[in-house]
PDB file of C-alpha atoms in Angstrom:
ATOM      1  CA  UNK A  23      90.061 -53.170  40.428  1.00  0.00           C
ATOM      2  CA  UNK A  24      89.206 -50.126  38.409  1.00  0.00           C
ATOM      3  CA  UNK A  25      86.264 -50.584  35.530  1.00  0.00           C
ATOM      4  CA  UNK A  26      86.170 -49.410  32.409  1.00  0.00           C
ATOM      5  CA  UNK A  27      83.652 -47.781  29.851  1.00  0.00           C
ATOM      6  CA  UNK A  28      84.156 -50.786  28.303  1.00  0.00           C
ATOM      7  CA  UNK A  29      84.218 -53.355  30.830  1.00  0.00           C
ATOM      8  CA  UNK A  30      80.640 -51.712  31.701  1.00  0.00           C
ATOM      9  CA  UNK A  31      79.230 -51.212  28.147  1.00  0.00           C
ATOM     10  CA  UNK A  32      81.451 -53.392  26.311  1.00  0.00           C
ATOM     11  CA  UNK A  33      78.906 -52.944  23.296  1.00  0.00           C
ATOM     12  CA  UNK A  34      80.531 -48.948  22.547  1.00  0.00           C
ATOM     13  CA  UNK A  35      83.096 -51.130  20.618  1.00  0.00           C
ATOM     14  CA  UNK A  36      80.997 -52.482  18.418  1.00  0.00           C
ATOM     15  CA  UNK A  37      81.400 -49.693  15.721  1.00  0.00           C
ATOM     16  CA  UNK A  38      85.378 -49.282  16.131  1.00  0.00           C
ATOM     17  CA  UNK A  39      85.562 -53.243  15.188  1.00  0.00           C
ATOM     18  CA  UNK A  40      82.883 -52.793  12.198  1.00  0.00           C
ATOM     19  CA  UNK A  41      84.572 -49.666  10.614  1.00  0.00           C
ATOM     20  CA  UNK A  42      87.205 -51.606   9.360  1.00  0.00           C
ATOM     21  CA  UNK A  43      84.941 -54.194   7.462  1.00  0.00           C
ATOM     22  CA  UNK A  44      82.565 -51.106   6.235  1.00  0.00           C
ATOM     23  CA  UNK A  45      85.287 -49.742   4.839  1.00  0.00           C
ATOM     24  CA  UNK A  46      86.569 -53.272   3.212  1.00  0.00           C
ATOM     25  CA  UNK A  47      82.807 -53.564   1.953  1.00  0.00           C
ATOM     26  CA  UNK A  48      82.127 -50.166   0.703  1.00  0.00           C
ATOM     27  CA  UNK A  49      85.398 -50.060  -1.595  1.00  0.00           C
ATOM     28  CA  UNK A  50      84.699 -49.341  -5.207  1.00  0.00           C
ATOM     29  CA  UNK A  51      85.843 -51.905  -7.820  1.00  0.00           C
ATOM     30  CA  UNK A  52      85.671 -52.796 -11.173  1.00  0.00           C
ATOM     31  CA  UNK A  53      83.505 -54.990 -13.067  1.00  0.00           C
ATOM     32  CA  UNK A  54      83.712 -55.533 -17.210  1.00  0.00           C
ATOM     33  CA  UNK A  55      80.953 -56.073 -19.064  1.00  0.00           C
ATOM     34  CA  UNK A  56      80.656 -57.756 -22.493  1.00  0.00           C
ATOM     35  CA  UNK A  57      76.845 -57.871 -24.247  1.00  0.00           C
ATOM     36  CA  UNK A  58      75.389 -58.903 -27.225  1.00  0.00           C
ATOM     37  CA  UNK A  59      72.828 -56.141 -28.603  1.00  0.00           C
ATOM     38  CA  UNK A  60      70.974 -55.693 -31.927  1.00  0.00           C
ATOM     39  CA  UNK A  61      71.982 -53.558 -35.003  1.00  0.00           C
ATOM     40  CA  UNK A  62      70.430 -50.608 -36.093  1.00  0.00           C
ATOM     41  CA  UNK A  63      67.878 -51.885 -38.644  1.00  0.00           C
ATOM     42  CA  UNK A  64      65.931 -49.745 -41.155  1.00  0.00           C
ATOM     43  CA  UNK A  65      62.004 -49.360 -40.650  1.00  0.00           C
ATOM     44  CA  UNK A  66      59.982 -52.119 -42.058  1.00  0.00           C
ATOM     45  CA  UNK A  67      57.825 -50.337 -44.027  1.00  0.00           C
ATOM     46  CA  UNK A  68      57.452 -49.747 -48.073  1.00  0.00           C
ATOM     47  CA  UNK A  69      55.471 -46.684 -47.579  1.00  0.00           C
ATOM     48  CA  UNK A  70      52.171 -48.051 -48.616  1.00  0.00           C
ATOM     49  CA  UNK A  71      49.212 -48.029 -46.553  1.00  0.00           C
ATOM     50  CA  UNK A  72      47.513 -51.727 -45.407  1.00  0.00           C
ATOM     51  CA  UNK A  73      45.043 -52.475 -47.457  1.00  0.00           C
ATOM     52  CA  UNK A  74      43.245 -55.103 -45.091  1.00  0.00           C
ATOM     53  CA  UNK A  75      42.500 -55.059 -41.489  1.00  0.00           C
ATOM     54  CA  UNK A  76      45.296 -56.489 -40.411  1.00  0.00           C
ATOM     55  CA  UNK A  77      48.511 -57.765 -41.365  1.00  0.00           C
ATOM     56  CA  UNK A  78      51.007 -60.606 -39.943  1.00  0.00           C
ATOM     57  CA  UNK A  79      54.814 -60.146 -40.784  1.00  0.00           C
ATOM     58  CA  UNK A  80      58.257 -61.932 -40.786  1.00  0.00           C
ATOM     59  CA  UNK A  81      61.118 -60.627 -41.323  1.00  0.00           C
ATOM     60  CA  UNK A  82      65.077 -61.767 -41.020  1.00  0.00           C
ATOM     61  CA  UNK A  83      67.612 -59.260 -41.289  1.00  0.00           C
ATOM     62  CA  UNK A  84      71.667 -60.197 -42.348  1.00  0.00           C
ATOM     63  CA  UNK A  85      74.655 -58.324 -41.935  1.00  0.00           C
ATOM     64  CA  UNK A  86      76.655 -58.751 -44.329  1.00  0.00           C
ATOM     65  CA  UNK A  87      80.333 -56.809 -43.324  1.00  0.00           C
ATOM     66  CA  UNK A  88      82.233 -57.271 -40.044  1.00  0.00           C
ATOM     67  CA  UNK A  89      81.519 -54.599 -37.556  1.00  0.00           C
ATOM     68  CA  UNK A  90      84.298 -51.989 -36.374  1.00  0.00           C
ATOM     69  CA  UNK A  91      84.765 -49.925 -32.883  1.00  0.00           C
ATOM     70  CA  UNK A  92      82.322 -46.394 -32.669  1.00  0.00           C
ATOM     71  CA  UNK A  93      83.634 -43.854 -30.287  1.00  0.00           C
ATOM     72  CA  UNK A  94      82.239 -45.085 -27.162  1.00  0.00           C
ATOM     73  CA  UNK A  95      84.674 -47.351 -24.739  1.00  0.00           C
ATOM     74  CA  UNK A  96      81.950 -50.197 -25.576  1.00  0.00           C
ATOM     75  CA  UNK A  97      81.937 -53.529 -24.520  1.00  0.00           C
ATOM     76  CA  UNK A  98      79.411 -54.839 -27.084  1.00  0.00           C
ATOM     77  CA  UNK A  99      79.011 -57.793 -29.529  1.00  0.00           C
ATOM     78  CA  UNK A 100      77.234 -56.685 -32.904  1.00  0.00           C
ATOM     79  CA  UNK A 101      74.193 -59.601 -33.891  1.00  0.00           C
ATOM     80  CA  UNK A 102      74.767 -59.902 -37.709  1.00  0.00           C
ATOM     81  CA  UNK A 103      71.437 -62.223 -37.629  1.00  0.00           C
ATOM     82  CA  UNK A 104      68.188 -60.852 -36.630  1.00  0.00           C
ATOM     83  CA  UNK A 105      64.565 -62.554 -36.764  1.00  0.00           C
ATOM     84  CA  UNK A 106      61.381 -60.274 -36.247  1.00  0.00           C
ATOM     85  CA  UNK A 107      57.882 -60.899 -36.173  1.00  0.00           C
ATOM     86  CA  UNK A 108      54.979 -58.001 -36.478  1.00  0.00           C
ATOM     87  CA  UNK A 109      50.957 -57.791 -35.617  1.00  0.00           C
ATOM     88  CA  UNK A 110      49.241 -54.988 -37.197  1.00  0.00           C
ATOM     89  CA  UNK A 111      46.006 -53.379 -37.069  1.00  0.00           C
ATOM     90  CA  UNK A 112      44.896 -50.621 -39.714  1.00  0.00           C
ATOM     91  CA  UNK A 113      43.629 -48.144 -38.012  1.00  0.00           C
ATOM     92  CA  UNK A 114      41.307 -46.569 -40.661  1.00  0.00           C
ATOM     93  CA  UNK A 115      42.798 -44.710 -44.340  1.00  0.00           C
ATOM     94  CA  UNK A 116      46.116 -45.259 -44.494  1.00  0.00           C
ATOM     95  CA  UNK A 117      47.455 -45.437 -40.893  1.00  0.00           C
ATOM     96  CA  UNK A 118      48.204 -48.431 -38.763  1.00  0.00           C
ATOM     97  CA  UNK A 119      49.066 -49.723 -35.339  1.00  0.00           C
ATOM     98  CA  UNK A 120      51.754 -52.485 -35.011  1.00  0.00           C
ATOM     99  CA  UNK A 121      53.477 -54.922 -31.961  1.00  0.00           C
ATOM    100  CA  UNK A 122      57.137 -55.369 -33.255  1.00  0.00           C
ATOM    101  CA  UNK A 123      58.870 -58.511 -31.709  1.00  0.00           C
ATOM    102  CA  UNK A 124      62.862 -58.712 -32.231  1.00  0.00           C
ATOM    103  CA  UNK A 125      65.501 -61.456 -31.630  1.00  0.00           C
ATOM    104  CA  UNK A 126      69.363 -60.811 -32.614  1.00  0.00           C
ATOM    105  CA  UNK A 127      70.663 -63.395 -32.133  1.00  0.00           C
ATOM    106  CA  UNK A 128      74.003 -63.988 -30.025  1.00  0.00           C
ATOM    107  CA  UNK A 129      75.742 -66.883 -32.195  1.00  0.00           C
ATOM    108  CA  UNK A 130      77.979 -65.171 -34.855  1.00  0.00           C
ATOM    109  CA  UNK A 131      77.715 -62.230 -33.129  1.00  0.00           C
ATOM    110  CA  UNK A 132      80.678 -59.423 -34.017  1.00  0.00           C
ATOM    111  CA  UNK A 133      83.091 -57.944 -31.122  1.00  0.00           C
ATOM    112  CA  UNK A 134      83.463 -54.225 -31.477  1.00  0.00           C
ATOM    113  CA  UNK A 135      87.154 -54.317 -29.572  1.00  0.00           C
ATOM    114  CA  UNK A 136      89.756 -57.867 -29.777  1.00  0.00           C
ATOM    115  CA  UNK A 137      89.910 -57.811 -26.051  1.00  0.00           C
ATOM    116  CA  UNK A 138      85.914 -58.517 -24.515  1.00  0.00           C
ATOM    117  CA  UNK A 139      86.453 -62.416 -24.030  1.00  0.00           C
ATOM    118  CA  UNK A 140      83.473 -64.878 -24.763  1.00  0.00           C
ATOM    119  CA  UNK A 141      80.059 -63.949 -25.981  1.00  0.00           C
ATOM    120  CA  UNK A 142      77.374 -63.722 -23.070  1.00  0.00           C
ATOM    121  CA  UNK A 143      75.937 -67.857 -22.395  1.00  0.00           C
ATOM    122  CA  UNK A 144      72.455 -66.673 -23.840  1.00  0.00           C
ATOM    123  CA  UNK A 145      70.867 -67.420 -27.329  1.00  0.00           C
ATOM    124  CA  UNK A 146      69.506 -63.907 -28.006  1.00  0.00           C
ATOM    125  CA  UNK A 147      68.970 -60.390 -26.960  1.00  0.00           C
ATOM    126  CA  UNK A 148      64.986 -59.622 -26.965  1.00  0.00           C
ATOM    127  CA  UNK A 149      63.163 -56.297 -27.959  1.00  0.00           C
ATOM    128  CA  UNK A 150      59.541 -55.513 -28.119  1.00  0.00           C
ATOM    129  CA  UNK A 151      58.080 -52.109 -29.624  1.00  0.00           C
ATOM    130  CA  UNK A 152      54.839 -50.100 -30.503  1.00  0.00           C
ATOM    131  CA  UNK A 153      55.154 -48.714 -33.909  1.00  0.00           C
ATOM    132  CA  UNK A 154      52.615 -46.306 -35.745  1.00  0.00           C
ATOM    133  CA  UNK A 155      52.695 -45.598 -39.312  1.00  0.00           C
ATOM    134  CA  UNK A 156      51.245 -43.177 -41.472  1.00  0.00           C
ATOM    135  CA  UNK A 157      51.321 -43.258 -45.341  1.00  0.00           C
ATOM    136  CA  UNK A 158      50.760 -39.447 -47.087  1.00  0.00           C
ATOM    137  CA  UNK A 159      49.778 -39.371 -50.657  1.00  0.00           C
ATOM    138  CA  UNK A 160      51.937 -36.841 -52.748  1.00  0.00           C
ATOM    139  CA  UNK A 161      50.439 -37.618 -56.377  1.00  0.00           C
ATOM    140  CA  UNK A 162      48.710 -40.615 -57.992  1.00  0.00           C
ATOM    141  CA  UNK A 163      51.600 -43.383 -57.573  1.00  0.00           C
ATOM    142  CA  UNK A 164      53.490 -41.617 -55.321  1.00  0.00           C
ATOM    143  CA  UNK A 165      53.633 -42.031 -51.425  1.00  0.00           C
ATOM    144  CA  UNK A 166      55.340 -40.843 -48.032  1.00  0.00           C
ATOM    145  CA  UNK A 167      55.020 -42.801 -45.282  1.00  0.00           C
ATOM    146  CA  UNK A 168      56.424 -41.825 -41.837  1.00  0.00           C
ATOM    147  CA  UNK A 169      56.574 -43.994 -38.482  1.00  0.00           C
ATOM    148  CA  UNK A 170      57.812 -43.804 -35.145  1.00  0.00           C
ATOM    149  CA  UNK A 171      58.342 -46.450 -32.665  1.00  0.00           C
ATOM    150  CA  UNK A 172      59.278 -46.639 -28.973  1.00  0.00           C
ATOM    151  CA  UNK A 173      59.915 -49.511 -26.780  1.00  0.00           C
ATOM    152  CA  UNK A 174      62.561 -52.006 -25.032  1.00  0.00           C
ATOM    153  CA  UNK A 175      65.636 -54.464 -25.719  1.00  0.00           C
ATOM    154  CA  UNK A 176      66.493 -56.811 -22.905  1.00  0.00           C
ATOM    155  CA  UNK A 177      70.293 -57.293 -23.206  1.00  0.00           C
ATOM    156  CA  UNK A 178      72.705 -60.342 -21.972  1.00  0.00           C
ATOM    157  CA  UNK A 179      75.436 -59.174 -20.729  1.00  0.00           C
ATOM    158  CA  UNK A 180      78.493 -61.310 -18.943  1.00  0.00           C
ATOM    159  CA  UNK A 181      80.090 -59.548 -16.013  1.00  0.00           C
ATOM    160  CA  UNK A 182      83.947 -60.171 -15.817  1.00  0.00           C
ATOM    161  CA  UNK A 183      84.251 -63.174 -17.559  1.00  0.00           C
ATOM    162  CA  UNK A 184      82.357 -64.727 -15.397  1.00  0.00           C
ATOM    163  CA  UNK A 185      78.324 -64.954 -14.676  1.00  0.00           C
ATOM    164  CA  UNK A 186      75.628 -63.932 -17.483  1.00  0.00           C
ATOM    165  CA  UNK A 187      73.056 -61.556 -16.574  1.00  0.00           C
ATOM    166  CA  UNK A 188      70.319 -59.339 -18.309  1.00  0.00           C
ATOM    167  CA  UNK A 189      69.161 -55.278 -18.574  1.00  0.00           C
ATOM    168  CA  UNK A 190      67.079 -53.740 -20.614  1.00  0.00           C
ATOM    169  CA  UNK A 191      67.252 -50.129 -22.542  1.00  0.00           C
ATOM    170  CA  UNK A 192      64.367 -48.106 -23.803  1.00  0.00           C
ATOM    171  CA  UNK A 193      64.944 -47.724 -27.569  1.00  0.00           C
ATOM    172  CA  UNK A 194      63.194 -45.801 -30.070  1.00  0.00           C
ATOM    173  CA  UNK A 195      63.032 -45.156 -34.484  1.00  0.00           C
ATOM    174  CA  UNK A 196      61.575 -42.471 -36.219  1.00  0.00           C
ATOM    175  CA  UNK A 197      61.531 -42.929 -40.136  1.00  0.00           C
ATOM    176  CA  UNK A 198      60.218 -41.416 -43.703  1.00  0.00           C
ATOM    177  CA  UNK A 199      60.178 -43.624 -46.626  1.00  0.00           C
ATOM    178  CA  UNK A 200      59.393 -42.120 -49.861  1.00  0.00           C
ATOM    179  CA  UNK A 201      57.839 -44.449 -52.593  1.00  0.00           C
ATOM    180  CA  UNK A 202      55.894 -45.289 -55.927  1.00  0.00           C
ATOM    181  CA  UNK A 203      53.496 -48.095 -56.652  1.00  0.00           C
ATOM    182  CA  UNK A 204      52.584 -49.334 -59.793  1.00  0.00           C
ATOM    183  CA  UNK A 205      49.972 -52.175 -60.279  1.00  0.00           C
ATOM    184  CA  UNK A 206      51.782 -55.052 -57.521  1.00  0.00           C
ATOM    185  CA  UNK A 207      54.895 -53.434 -57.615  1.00  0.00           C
ATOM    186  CA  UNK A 208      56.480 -50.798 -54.908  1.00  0.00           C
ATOM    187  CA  UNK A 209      59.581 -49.530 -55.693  1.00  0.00           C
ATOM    188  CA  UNK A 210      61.090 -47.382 -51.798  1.00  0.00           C
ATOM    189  CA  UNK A 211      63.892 -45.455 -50.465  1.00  0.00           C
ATOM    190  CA  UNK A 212      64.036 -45.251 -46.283  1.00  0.00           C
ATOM    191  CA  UNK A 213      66.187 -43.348 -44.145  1.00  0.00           C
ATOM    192  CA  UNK A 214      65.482 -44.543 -39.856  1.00  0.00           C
ATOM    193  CA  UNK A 215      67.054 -42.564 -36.968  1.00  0.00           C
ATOM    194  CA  UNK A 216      67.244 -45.138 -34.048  1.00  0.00           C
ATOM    195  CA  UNK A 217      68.839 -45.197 -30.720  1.00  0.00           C
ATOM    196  CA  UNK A 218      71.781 -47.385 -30.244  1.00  0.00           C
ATOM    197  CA  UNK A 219      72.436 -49.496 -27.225  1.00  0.00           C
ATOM    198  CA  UNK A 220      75.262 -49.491 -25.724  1.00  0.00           C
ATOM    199  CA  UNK A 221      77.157 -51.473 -22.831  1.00  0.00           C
ATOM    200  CA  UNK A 222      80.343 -49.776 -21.189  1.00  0.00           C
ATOM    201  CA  UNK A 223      82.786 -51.967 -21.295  1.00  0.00           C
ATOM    202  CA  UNK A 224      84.260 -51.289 -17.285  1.00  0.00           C
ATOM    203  CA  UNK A 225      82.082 -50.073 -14.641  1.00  0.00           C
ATOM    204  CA  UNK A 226      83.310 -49.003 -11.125  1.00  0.00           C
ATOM    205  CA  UNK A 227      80.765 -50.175  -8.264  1.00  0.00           C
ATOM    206  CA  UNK A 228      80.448 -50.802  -4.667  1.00  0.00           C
ATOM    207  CA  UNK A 229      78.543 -53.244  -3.198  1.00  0.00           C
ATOM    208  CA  UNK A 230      75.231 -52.669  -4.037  1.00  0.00           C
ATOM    209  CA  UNK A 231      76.194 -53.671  -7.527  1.00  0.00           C
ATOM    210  CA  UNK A 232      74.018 -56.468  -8.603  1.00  0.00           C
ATOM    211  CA  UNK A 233      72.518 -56.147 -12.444  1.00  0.00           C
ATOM    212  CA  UNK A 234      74.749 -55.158 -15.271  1.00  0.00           C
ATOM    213  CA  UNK A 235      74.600 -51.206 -16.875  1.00  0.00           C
ATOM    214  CA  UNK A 236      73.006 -51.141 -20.683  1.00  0.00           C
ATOM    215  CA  UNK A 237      71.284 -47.590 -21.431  1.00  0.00           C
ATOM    216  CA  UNK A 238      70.779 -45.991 -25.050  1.00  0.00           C
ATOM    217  CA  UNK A 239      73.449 -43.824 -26.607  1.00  0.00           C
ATOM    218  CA  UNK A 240      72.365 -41.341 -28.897  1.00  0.00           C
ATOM    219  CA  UNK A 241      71.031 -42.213 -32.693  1.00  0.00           C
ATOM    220  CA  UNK A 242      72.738 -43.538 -35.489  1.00  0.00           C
ATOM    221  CA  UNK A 243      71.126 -43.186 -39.211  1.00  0.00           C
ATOM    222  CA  UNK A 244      70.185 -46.255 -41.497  1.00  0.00           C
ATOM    223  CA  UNK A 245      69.767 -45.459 -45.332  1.00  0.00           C
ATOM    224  CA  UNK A 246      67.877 -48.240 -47.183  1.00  0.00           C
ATOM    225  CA  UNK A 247      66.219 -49.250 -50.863  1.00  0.00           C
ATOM    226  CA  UNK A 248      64.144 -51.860 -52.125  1.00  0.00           C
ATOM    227  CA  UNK A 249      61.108 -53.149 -53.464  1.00  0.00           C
ATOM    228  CA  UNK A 250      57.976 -55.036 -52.563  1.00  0.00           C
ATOM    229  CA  UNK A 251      56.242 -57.458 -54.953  1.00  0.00           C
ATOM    230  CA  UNK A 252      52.226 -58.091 -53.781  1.00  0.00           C
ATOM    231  CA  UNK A 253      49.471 -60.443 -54.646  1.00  0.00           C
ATOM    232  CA  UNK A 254      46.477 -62.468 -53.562  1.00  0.00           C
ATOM    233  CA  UNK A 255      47.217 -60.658 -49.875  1.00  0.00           C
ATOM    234  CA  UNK A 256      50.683 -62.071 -50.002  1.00  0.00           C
ATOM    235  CA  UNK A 257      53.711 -59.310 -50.046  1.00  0.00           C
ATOM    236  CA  UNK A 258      57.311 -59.868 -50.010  1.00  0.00           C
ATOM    237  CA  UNK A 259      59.812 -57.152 -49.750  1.00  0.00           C
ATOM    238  CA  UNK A 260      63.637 -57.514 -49.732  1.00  0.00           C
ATOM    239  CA  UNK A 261      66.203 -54.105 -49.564  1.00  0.00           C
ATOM    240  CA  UNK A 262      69.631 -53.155 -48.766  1.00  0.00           C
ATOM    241  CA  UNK A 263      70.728 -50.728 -46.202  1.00  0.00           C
ATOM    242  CA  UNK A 264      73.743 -49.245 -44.358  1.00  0.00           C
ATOM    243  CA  UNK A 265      73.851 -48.363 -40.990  1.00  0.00           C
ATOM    244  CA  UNK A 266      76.035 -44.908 -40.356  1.00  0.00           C
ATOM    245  CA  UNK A 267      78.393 -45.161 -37.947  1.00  0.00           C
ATOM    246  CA  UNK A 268      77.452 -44.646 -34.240  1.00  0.00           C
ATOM    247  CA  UNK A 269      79.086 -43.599 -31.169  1.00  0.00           C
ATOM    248  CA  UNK A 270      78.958 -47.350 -30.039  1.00  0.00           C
ATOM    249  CA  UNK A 271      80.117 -49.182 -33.272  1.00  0.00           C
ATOM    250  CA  UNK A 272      80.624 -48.692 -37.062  1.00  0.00           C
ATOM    251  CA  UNK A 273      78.016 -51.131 -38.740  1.00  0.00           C
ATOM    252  CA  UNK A 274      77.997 -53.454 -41.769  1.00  0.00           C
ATOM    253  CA  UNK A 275      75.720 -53.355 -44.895  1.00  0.00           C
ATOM    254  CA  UNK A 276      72.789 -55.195 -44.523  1.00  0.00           C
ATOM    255  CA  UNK A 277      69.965 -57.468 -46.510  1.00  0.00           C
ATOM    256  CA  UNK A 278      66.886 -56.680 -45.149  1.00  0.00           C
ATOM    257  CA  UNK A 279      63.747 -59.637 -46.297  1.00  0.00           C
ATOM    258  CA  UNK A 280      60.185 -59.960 -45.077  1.00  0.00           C
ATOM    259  CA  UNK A 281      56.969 -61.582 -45.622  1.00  0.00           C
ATOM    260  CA  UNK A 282      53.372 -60.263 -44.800  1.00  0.00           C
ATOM    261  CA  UNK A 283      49.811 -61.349 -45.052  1.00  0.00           C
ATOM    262  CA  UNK A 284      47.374 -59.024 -45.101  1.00  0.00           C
ATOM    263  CA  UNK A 285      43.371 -60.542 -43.756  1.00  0.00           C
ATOM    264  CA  UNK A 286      39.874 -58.759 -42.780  1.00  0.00           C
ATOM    265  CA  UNK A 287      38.871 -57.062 -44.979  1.00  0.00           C
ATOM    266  CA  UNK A 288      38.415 -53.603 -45.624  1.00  0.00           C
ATOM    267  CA  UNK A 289      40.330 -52.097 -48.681  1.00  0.00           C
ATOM    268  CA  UNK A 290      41.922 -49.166 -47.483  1.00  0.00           C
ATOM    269  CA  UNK A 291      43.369 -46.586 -50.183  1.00  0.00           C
ATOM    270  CA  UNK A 292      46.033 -47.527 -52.489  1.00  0.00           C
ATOM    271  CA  UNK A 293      48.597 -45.338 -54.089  1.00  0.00           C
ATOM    272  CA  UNK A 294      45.890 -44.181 -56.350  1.00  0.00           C
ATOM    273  CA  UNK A 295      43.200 -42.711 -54.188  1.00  0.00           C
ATOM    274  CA  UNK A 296      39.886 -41.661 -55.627  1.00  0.00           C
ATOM    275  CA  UNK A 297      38.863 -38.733 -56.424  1.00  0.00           C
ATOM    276  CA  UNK A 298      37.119 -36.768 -53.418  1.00  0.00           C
ATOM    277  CA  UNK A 299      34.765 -35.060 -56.612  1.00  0.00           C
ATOM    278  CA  UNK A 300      31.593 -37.093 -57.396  1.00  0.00           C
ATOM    279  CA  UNK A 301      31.436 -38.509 -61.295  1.00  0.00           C
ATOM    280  CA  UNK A 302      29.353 -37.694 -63.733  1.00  0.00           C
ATOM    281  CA  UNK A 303      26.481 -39.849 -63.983  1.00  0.00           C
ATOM    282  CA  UNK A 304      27.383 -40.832 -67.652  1.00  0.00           C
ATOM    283  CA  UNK A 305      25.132 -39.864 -70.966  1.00  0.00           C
ATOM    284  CA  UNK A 306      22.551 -41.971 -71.870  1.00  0.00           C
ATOM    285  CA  UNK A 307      22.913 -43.754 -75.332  1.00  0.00           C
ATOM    286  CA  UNK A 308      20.571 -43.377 -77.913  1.00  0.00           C
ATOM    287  CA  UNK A 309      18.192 -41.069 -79.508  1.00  0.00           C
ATOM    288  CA  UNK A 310      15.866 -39.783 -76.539  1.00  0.00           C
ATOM    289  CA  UNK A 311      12.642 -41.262 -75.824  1.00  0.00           C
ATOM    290  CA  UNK A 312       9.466 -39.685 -77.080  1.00  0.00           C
ATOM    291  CA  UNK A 313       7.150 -41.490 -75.723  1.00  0.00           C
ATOM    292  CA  UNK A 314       5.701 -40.157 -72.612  1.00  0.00           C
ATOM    293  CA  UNK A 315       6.195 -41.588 -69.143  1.00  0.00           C
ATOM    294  CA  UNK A 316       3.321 -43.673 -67.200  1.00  0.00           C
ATOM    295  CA  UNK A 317       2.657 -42.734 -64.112  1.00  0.00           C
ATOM    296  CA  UNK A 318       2.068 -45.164 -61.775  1.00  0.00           C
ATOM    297  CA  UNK A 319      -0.642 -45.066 -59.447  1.00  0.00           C
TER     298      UNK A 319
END
């Protein structure tokens, strides 16, 4: 009997009976995605510079309107609670160092579109961020302080109903907040450009698919006002903003309250900085001596 190619190498059809299930494999599908992230939030700053060496903050932020679609396809829940914590370090006159911590939480958490399902199984999305801030003194009692801040959100995201999983997103704010200080009290204005996050709400894959897709999408603008009442180290701050809307959703109003204690030491400037001219040494009182000085031996 005649032999075959095959019957001598019967390994040359190997890849004729793995093309099919290469090709079954390799076949791009479909996965949705559904993610809770954080809102837009204005800076958390008054203007002022620290007037310690360092400072520990607090801060909760509460949305107060239900969020609406942006112009994105976006497959995102909206936190409408958010808890932050802050270390700061003054880094000599009136500019300082921070570590921002965020949570937003996903409980209570806003859907952008009726259709995305549950809310991911996680409690929060988490961001951490480097901010420097630098206060500029335009008169006597009045201040402009500018920051920027770059850094990270980690985002859970639930993939087709199904399975929760997590991706992060560099994120980044850049702020000016005008304001005026009189004796403990600091009345502000702030306006914050910050990136959005955004999760696409359908991704097409192939099978090396295996974390979900969050990147940044542009910047959205956050207008804010409010006050700051200090004393004893102690300051408390509360204002309102408004998100503008973004590509990925149109936010709510927002209340916006903190708590900071400032330690170390070291008064820096205030909103009334001194006078870079040396006083007068001031007039002596009095008819002038006549008696003669002693010298002293």
């Amino acid at each position: 009997m005649r032999r075959t190619l095959l019957d001598r190498w019967p390994w040359l059809a190997a890849p004729a009976l793995l093309a099919p299930l290469v090709a079954c494999t390799s076949r791009p599908y479909t996965v949705t995605q559904a993610g809770t992230i954080p809102a837009p939030q204005p800076m958390a700053y008054d203007g002022q510079p620290m007037e310690q060496a360092y400072r520990v903050e607090g801060r909760y932020t509460a949305t107060l309107e239900d969020v609406g679609p942006g112009n994105n396809d976006s497959g995102v829940f909206v936190a409408r609670q958010q808890a932050d914590a802050a270390l700061r370090l003054r880094l000599g006159g009136a500019t300082d160092l921070g570590l921002e911590l965020g949570t937003a939480f996903v409980a209570g958490s806003d859907a952008v579109r009726s259709d995305l399902g549950p809310r991911p199984e996680a409690d929060a999305a988490w961001s951490m961020q480097w901010a420097i801030r630098h206060s500029l003194r335009l008169a006597d009692e009045v201040r402009l302080g500018v920051g920027v801040s770059m850094g990270f959100v980690d985002v859970p995201v639930r993939l087709s109903a199904a399975a929760t999983e997590r991706d992060t997103a560099g994120v980044f704010s850049l702020g000016m907040v005008p304001s005026w200080r009189h004796d403990q009290l600091t009345v502000f204005g702030s306006a914050t450009l910050s990136s959005e996050v955004d999760v696409p709400r359908a991704v097409v894959v192939d099978s090396s698919f295996d974390t979900p897709e969050v990147h940044s999408a542009g910047g959205v603008v956050t207008l804010g006002a409010g006050a700051t009442w200090q004393a004893g180290g102690v300051r408390l701050t509360a204002q309102l903003a408004r998100p503008m809307s973004g590509q990925v959703a149109s936010y709510g109003s927002q209340l916006d309250l903190s708590i900071g204690f400032d330690f170390g030491g070291g008064r820096a400037t205030s909103a009334s900085s001194p006078s870079p001219y040396p006083s007068a040494s001031p007039a002596p009182s009095g008819p002038p001596s006549s008696t003669p000085s002693t010298p002293s031996w």
